[in-house]
Coordinates of C-alpha atoms in Angstrom, one line a residue:
Chain U
G1 CA 7.7 -39.6 -10.6
N2 CA 9.5 -36.4 -11.6
S3 CA 11.1 -34.4 -8.9
V4 CA 13.7 -31.6 -8.1
T5 CA 16.1 -31.6 -5.2
Q6 CA 17.9 -28.5 -4.1
M7 CA 20.6 -28.1 -1.5
E8 CA 19.2 -27.0 1.8
G9 CA 19.7 -23.4 3.0
P10 CA 20.3 -21.0 4.2
V11 CA 23.5 -20.5 2.3
T12 CA 25.4 -17.6 3.8
L13 CA 28.3 -15.9 1.9
S14 CA 30.3 -12.7 2.1
E15 CA 29.9 -10.1 -0.7
E16 CA 32.1 -11.0 -3.8
A17 CA 32.2 -14.6 -2.9
F18 CA 31.5 -17.3 -5.5
L19 CA 28.1 -19.0 -5.4
T20 CA 26.9 -22.4 -6.2
I21 CA 23.4 -23.7 -5.4
N22 CA 23.0 -27.2 -6.3
C23 CA 20.0 -28.6 -8.2
T24 CA 19.4 -32.2 -9.3
Y25 CA 16.4 -33.7 -11.0
T26 CA 14.6 -37.0 -11.6
A27 CA 12.6 -37.2 -14.8
T28 CA 11.4 -39.7 -17.3
G29 CA 12.4 -38.0 -20.5
Y30 CA 14.0 -34.7 -21.2
P31 CA 12.6 -31.8 -19.3
S32 CA 13.2 -28.0 -19.6
L33 CA 15.0 -26.6 -16.5
F34 CA 14.5 -23.3 -14.8
W35 CA 15.8 -21.1 -12.0
Y36 CA 13.4 -18.6 -10.4
V37 CA 14.3 -16.0 -7.8
Q38 CA 12.0 -14.6 -5.0
Y39 CA 13.1 -11.4 -3.3
P40 CA 11.6 -10.8 0.2
G41 CA 7.9 -10.3 0.2
E42 CA 7.6 -10.6 -3.5
G43 CA 6.5 -13.0 -6.2
L44 CA 8.8 -15.2 -8.2
Q45 CA 10.8 -14.0 -11.2
L46 CA 12.3 -16.2 -13.9
L47 CA 16.0 -15.9 -13.6
L48 CA 17.3 -18.3 -16.4
K49 CA 16.3 -21.5 -18.3
A50 CA 17.7 -24.2 -20.4
T51 CA 15.7 -26.5 -22.7
K52 CA 18.1 -29.2 -23.7
A53 CA 21.2 -31.0 -22.6
D54 CA 24.4 -28.8 -22.6
D55 CA 22.5 -25.7 -22.9
K56 CA 23.6 -22.8 -20.6
G57 CA 21.2 -20.4 -19.3
S58 CA 22.5 -17.0 -18.0
N59 CA 21.2 -13.8 -16.7
K60 CA 22.3 -11.0 -14.4
G61 CA 25.7 -12.8 -13.9
F62 CA 24.1 -16.1 -12.9
E63 CA 24.7 -19.2 -15.1
A64 CA 23.5 -22.8 -15.0
T65 CA 24.3 -25.6 -17.4
Y66 CA 21.9 -28.5 -18.2
R67 CA 23.9 -31.6 -17.5
K68 CA 22.0 -34.7 -18.6
E69 CA 24.8 -37.2 -17.6
T70 CA 24.5 -36.0 -13.9
T71 CA 20.9 -34.8 -14.1
S72 CA 21.9 -31.4 -12.6
F73 CA 21.3 -27.7 -13.2
H74 CA 23.5 -26.0 -10.6
L75 CA 23.2 -22.3 -10.3
E76 CA 26.5 -20.3 -10.2
K77 CA 27.6 -16.7 -9.9
G78 CA 31.2 -15.5 -9.8
S79 CA 30.9 -12.6 -7.4
V80 CA 27.7 -12.2 -5.3
Q81 CA 26.3 -8.9 -4.1
V82 CA 24.1 -8.1 -1.1
S83 CA 21.3 -7.5 -3.5
D84 CA 21.4 -11.1 -4.5
S85 CA 20.0 -12.1 -1.2
A86 CA 16.7 -13.9 -2.0
V87 CA 15.2 -17.4 -2.2
Y88 CA 16.2 -19.4 -5.3
F89 CA 13.9 -22.1 -6.8
C90 CA 14.9 -24.8 -9.3
A91 CA 12.1 -26.2 -11.4
L92 CA 11.5 -28.6 -14.3
K93 CA 8.7 -29.0 -16.9
M94 CA 8.0 -31.9 -19.1
I95 CA 6.7 -31.3 -22.6
S96 CA 3.7 -33.5 -21.9
N97 CA 2.7 -31.8 -18.7
Y98 CA 1.2 -28.3 -18.0
Q99 CA 2.7 -28.2 -14.5
L100 CA 6.1 -27.0 -13.2
I101 CA 7.8 -29.4 -10.7
W102 CA 9.4 -27.2 -8.0
G103 CA 12.4 -27.7 -5.7
A104 CA 11.9 -26.6 -2.1
G105 CA 13.9 -23.4 -2.6
T106 CA 17.3 -22.3 -1.2
K107 CA 17.6 -19.1 0.8
L108 CA 20.8 -17.1 0.1
I109 CA 22.1 -14.5 2.5
I110 CA 24.9 -12.3 1.4
K111 CA 26.7 -10.3 4.1
P112 CA 28.5 -7.1 3.3
Chain X
D1 CA 3.0 -2.0 -18.4
G2 CA 2.0 -5.6 -18.8
G3 CA 1.9 -7.8 -15.7
I4 CA -0.1 -9.6 -13.0
T5 CA -1.8 -7.9 -10.2
Q6 CA -3.0 -9.5 -7.0
S7 CA -5.0 -7.7 -4.3
P8 CA -5.0 -7.1 -1.6
K9 CA -1.3 -7.5 -0.5
Y10 CA -2.4 -8.4 3.1
L11 CA -5.8 -9.9 4.1
F12 CA -7.1 -10.8 7.5
R13 CA -10.2 -13.0 8.2
K14 CA -11.9 -14.7 11.0
E15 CA -12.1 -18.4 11.0
G16 CA -15.2 -19.8 9.3
Q17 CA -15.4 -17.0 6.7
N18 CA -14.8 -17.5 3.0
V19 CA -12.5 -15.1 1.4
T20 CA -11.7 -14.4 -2.3
L21 CA -8.2 -13.4 -3.6
S22 CA -8.0 -11.5 -6.8
C23 CA -5.7 -12.1 -9.7
E24 CA -5.7 -10.2 -12.9
Q25 CA -3.3 -10.3 -15.9
N26 CA -2.9 -8.2 -19.0
L27 CA -0.3 -10.3 -20.6
N28 CA -2.8 -12.0 -22.9
H29 CA -1.8 -15.4 -21.5
D30 CA -4.2 -18.4 -21.8
A31 CA -2.9 -20.2 -18.8
M32 CA -3.2 -19.1 -15.1
Y33 CA -2.1 -20.8 -11.8
W34 CA -2.6 -20.4 -8.1
Y35 CA 0.1 -21.5 -5.6
R36 CA 0.4 -21.6 -1.9
Q37 CA 3.6 -20.9 -0.1
D38 CA 4.3 -21.7 3.5
P39 CA 7.3 -20.3 5.5
G40 CA 10.5 -21.9 4.5
Q41 CA 8.7 -24.1 1.9
G42 CA 8.4 -24.4 -1.8
L43 CA 5.4 -23.8 -3.9
R44 CA 2.4 -26.0 -4.0
L45 CA -0.2 -25.9 -6.9
I46 CA -3.7 -25.3 -5.8
Y47 CA -5.5 -24.9 -9.2
Y48 CA -4.6 -24.2 -12.7
S49 CA -6.5 -23.2 -15.8
Q50 CA -5.3 -23.5 -19.4
I51 CA -8.3 -21.8 -21.0
V52 CA -11.3 -19.7 -20.2
N53 CA -14.2 -21.7 -18.5
D54 CA -11.9 -24.6 -17.8
F55 CA -9.6 -25.4 -14.7
Q56 CA -8.1 -28.4 -13.0
K57 CA -7.2 -29.3 -9.4
G58 CA -3.6 -29.1 -8.5
D59 CA -1.9 -31.0 -5.6
I60 CA -3.8 -29.3 -2.8
A61 CA -7.2 -28.1 -4.1
E62 CA -9.2 -29.2 -1.0
G63 CA -10.8 -26.3 0.6
Y64 CA -10.4 -24.0 -2.3
S65 CA -12.4 -23.0 -5.4
V66 CA -11.7 -21.0 -8.6
S67 CA -13.4 -19.6 -11.6
R68 CA -12.3 -18.5 -14.9
E69 CA -15.0 -16.5 -16.6
K70 CA -12.5 -14.1 -18.3
K71 CA -9.1 -14.7 -19.8
E72 CA -7.7 -11.9 -17.6
S73 CA -9.1 -13.0 -14.3
F74 CA -8.6 -16.1 -12.1
P75 CA -9.9 -15.4 -8.5
L76 CA -9.3 -17.9 -5.8
T77 CA -11.8 -18.5 -3.0
V78 CA -10.4 -19.9 0.3
T79 CA -13.4 -21.6 1.9
S80 CA -14.0 -22.3 5.6
A81 CA -13.3 -26.0 4.7
Q82 CA -9.7 -25.2 4.3
K83 CA -8.1 -26.4 7.6
N84 CA -5.0 -24.2 7.6
P85 CA -5.6 -21.3 5.3
T86 CA -3.0 -18.9 6.7
A87 CA -0.3 -18.7 3.9
F88 CA 1.2 -16.6 1.2
Y89 CA -0.7 -17.1 -2.1
L90 CA 0.8 -16.5 -5.4
C91 CA -0.9 -16.2 -8.8
A92 CA 1.0 -16.9 -12.1
S93 CA 0.3 -16.9 -15.8
S94 CA 2.0 -18.2 -18.8
I95 CA 1.7 -18.9 -22.5
Q96 CA -0.2 -22.2 -22.7
G97 CA 2.3 -25.0 -22.4
A98 CA 5.3 -22.8 -21.6
G99 CA 7.5 -23.3 -18.6
E100 CA 8.1 -19.5 -18.1
Q101 CA 5.5 -18.5 -15.6
Y102 CA 4.9 -14.8 -14.7
F103 CA 4.1 -14.2 -11.0
G104 CA 2.0 -11.6 -9.2
P105 CA 3.4 -10.0 -5.9
G106 CA 1.3 -12.3 -3.8
T107 CA -1.4 -12.0 -1.1
R108 CA -0.5 -12.8 2.5
L109 CA -3.7 -14.3 4.1
T110 CA -4.0 -14.5 7.9
V111 CA -7.0 -16.3 9.4
T112 CA -7.5 -16.1 13.2

């Protein structure tokens, strides 16, 4: 079946460090891919998305490129801030299905 | 301001009691979802509804019930049959068929 695998957390970085959170997927077909972010005690917010191969989603300094050849959608940011501390979820959606398939989430901790 | 509201933010109940969690949206979305989130884990789908007066079970529907009598509202009842009801519950909505889901702030339910 379809699935999403994220790197385990927590990921701990110093402010201004470079961030990568890995996400790989398994899907029969061509899914749309998403990154959502959850700040402490809150609901999730859509961070960025990509709907086809080689698309790059970007928002708030974060980027992710839809790589069909490696079935990946890694999240990157060039210089993280303390305010980026949150849990990040990778997800996929097939056209034929109403549901999102979620990764387990990766907790990011940024130290000043 | 358009958005999703969930109330209350914190809810405490005794074991054996049914409890209903509220979810209201004014985004004019057809689709609504209920998720359960346990500490350090991803999201698990409880129920979803693509249209008024229709809903489908998600991955963990046992011990839960929903109704969708109005487009704006999708209340979730946690029944006494749910063996481990203590969790963080998230409601979301979307345009039908879209992967972009909009989340409420969540309700943290504690059952003792």
